[in-house]
Amino acid sequence: MDTAAATITVERSPFPHAIIDGLWNEDDLFAILGEFPSANAPDWIRYNNPRELKKLHGTPELWGPRTVELYRGMEALGPKLSEAFGMPELIIRPTGGGYHQIEPGGALALHADFNRDEGGLYRRLNVLVYLNPDWTDADGGHLELAAQDGTITRIRPDFNRTVIFETSE
């Protein structure tokens, strides 16, 4: 997965974020879909509370080899992310990352992502890669980035869309 030609343009409102369409090779992403575990796989971490309704989280232990390749591509993108977001010495790690899936009828409430890991290191950026072929507006599921003043930026979870955003207090 070659991201050498990637251009990262950071928007500043409602907080620093970038939306990049077509960053990854589509055949590689379809191969990742092929190794994506079914919702019945036993190793999913399941959340079913008012903030995380029917949410599944698959840690890196569930990743297949093509997903590992995608992660290596994210690591290679690290210097560009560091420069674009003004974060020197950025280290790409899968803290809080992995496969995520919201089952039909589920929802993820508006929230602030955690910004420190168990070891006390700052978690500075989130990188989301959407694997939703044939998504429609009727499916819902838009990512909403909310500003302190209530302004909301809605991002449709289209296939091969990468969303990168700052996590901070």
CSV table of C-alpha atoms in Angstrom, one decimal:
chain,number,residue,atom,x,y,z
A,1,MET,CA,0.0,0.0,0.0
A,2,ASP,CA,1.9,3.0,-1.3
A,3,THR,CA,0.9,6.3,0.2
A,4,ALA,CA,4.0,8.2,-1.1
A,5,ALA,CA,1.8,10.5,-3.3
A,6,ALA,CA,-0.7,11.2,-0.6
A,7,THR,CA,-1.6,14.9,0.0
A,8,ILE,CA,-2.9,15.7,3.4
A,9,THR,CA,-4.8,18.9,3.7
A,10,VAL,CA,-5.8,19.7,7.3
A,11,GLU,CA,-9.1,21.6,8.0
A,12,ARG,CA,-9.1,23.5,11.2
A,13,SER,CA,-12.8,23.6,12.0
A,14,PRO,CA,-14.4,22.2,14.1
A,15,PHE,CA,-11.0,20.9,15.1
A,16,PRO,CA,-8.0,19.7,13.1
A,17,HIS,CA,-9.0,16.9,10.7
A,18,ALA,CA,-8.4,15.7,7.2
A,19,ILE,CA,-10.6,13.7,4.8
A,20,ILE,CA,-8.8,11.8,2.1
A,21,ASP,CA,-10.7,9.8,-0.6
A,22,GLY,CA,-9.0,7.0,-2.5
A,23,LEU,CA,-5.8,6.9,-0.4
A,24,TRP,CA,-5.6,3.1,-0.4
A,25,ASN,CA,-5.6,0.6,-3.2
A,26,GLU,CA,-9.3,-0.6,-3.5
A,27,ASP,CA,-8.3,-4.2,-4.3
A,28,ASP,CA,-6.3,-4.2,-1.0
A,29,LEU,CA,-9.3,-2.9,0.9
A,30,PHE,CA,-11.6,-5.5,-0.6
A,31,ALA,CA,-9.1,-8.1,0.5
A,32,ILE,CA,-9.3,-6.7,4.0
A,33,LEU,CA,-13.1,-7.0,3.8
A,34,GLY,CA,-12.6,-10.7,2.9
A,35,GLU,CA,-10.7,-11.3,6.1
A,36,PHE,CA,-12.9,-9.1,8.3
A,37,PRO,CA,-14.3,-11.4,11.0
A,38,SER,CA,-18.0,-12.1,11.1
A,39,ALA,CA,-20.1,-10.5,13.9
A,40,ASN,CA,-20.4,-14.0,15.4
A,41,ALA,CA,-16.6,-14.4,15.8
A,42,PRO,CA,-15.8,-15.0,19.5
A,43,ASP,CA,-13.0,-12.6,19.9
A,44,TRP,CA,-14.9,-9.3,19.4
A,45,ILE,CA,-15.2,-7.0,22.3
A,46,ARG,CA,-18.9,-6.1,22.5
A,47,TYR,CA,-20.4,-2.9,23.8
A,48,ASN,CA,-24.1,-2.5,24.4
A,49,ASN,CA,-24.8,0.5,26.5
A,50,PRO,CA,-26.6,3.8,25.8
A,51,ARG,CA,-23.3,5.4,24.4
A,52,GLU,CA,-22.2,2.4,22.4
A,53,LEU,CA,-25.2,0.4,21.2
A,54,LYS,CA,-24.4,-2.8,19.3
A,55,LYS,CA,-20.7,-1.8,18.8
A,56,LEU,CA,-18.0,-4.4,18.1
A,57,HIS,CA,-14.3,-3.7,18.6
A,58,GLY,CA,-11.7,-6.1,17.2
A,59,THR,CA,-8.2,-5.7,18.6
A,60,PRO,CA,-5.1,-6.3,16.4
A,61,GLU,CA,-5.2,-9.9,17.5
A,62,LEU,CA,-8.2,-10.3,15.1
A,63,TRP,CA,-6.4,-8.7,12.2
A,64,GLY,CA,-5.6,-10.8,9.1
A,65,PRO,CA,-2.4,-10.3,7.0
A,66,ARG,CA,-3.9,-7.7,4.6
A,67,THR,CA,-5.0,-5.6,7.6
A,68,VAL,CA,-1.5,-5.8,8.9
A,69,GLU,CA,-0.3,-4.5,5.6
A,70,LEU,CA,-2.8,-1.6,5.8
A,71,TYR,CA,-1.5,-0.8,9.3
A,72,ARG,CA,2.1,-0.8,7.9
A,73,GLY,CA,0.9,1.7,5.3
A,74,MET,CA,-0.4,3.9,8.1
A,75,GLU,CA,2.9,3.7,9.8
A,76,ALA,CA,4.6,4.8,6.6
A,77,LEU,CA,2.2,7.7,6.4
A,78,GLY,CA,3.4,8.8,9.9
A,79,PRO,CA,5.9,11.5,8.8
A,80,LYS,CA,3.3,13.1,6.5
A,81,LEU,CA,0.8,13.1,9.3
A,82,SER,CA,3.4,14.6,11.7
A,83,GLU,CA,4.1,17.4,9.3
A,84,ALA,CA,0.5,18.1,8.3
A,85,PHE,CA,-0.8,18.2,11.9
A,86,GLY,CA,2.3,19.9,13.4
A,87,MET,CA,3.1,17.0,15.7
A,88,PRO,CA,6.8,16.2,15.7
A,89,GLU,CA,7.9,12.8,16.8
A,90,LEU,CA,4.5,11.3,16.1
A,91,ILE,CA,4.5,7.5,16.7
A,92,ILE,CA,1.8,5.4,14.9
A,93,ARG,CA,0.3,2.8,17.3
A,94,PRO,CA,-2.9,0.9,17.3
A,95,THR,CA,-4.0,2.1,20.7
A,96,GLY,CA,-7.8,1.9,20.7
A,97,GLY,CA,-7.6,0.8,17.1
A,98,GLY,CA,-8.5,-2.2,15.2
A,99,TYR,CA,-11.7,-3.3,13.5
A,100,HIS,CA,-14.8,-1.5,14.5
A,101,GLN,CA,-18.3,-2.3,13.5
A,102,ILE,CA,-21.7,-1.0,14.5
A,103,GLU,CA,-24.4,-3.7,13.9
A,104,PRO,CA,-27.7,-2.8,12.3
A,105,GLY,CA,-29.8,-0.8,14.7
A,106,GLY,CA,-26.7,0.3,16.7
A,107,ALA,CA,-25.3,3.7,17.3
A,108,LEU,CA,-22.3,5.4,18.8
A,109,ALA,CA,-23.2,8.6,20.8
A,110,LEU,CA,-21.4,11.9,20.5
A,111,HIS,CA,-18.3,11.6,22.6
A,112,ALA,CA,-14.7,12.8,23.1
A,113,ASP,CA,-12.2,10.0,22.4
A,114,PHE,CA,-9.7,9.3,25.1
A,115,ASN,CA,-6.4,11.0,24.7
A,116,ARG,CA,-4.1,9.1,27.0
A,117,ASP,CA,-3.3,5.4,26.9
A,118,GLU,CA,-2.8,3.1,29.9
A,119,GLY,CA,0.9,4.0,30.0
A,120,GLY,CA,0.2,7.8,30.1
A,121,LEU,CA,1.3,8.5,26.5
A,122,TYR,CA,-0.8,11.0,24.6
A,123,ARG,CA,-3.0,9.7,21.9
A,124,ARG,CA,-2.9,12.5,19.4
A,125,LEU,CA,-4.6,11.4,16.2
A,126,ASN,CA,-7.3,8.9,15.1
A,127,VAL,CA,-7.1,7.4,11.7
A,128,LEU,CA,-10.3,5.9,10.3
A,129,VAL,CA,-10.5,3.9,7.1
A,130,TYR,CA,-14.0,3.2,5.9
A,131,LEU,CA,-14.7,-0.2,4.3
A,132,ASN,CA,-18.4,0.3,3.4
A,133,PRO,CA,-19.0,-0.5,-0.2
A,134,ASP,CA,-22.3,0.8,-1.7
A,135,TRP,CA,-23.1,3.1,1.3
A,136,THR,CA,-26.1,5.3,0.9
A,137,ASP,CA,-27.4,8.3,2.9
A,138,ALA,CA,-30.3,6.2,3.9
A,139,ASP,CA,-27.9,3.9,5.8
A,140,GLY,CA,-27.0,6.8,8.2
A,141,GLY,CA,-23.8,6.3,10.1
A,142,HIS,CA,-22.2,9.6,9.3
A,143,LEU,CA,-19.2,10.6,11.5
A,144,GLU,CA,-20.0,13.9,13.2
A,145,LEU,CA,-17.2,16.2,14.4
A,146,ALA,CA,-18.7,18.6,16.8
A,147,ALA,CA,-17.2,22.0,17.8
A,148,GLN,CA,-17.6,23.5,21.3
A,149,ASP,CA,-20.0,26.1,19.7
A,150,GLY,CA,-22.3,23.3,18.4
A,151,THR,CA,-21.1,23.5,14.8
A,152,ILE,CA,-21.1,19.9,13.3
A,153,THR,CA,-19.2,18.6,10.3
A,154,ARG,CA,-20.9,15.5,9.0
A,155,ILE,CA,-18.7,12.9,7.1
A,156,ARG,CA,-20.3,10.1,5.2
A,157,PRO,CA,-18.5,6.8,5.7
A,158,ASP,CA,-17.8,6.0,2.1
A,159,PHE,CA,-15.6,3.1,1.0
A,160,ASN,CA,-11.9,4.1,0.8
A,161,ARG,CA,-12.4,7.3,2.7
A,162,THR,CA,-9.8,8.0,5.3
A,163,VAL,CA,-10.6,10.4,8.1
A,164,ILE,CA,-7.8,11.6,10.4
A,165,PHE,CA,-8.6,13.8,13.4
A,166,GLU,CA,-6.9,15.2,16.4
A,167,THR,CA,-7.8,13.9,19.8
A,168,SER,CA,-7.2,16.4,22.6
A,169,GLU,CA,-8.9,17.9,25.6
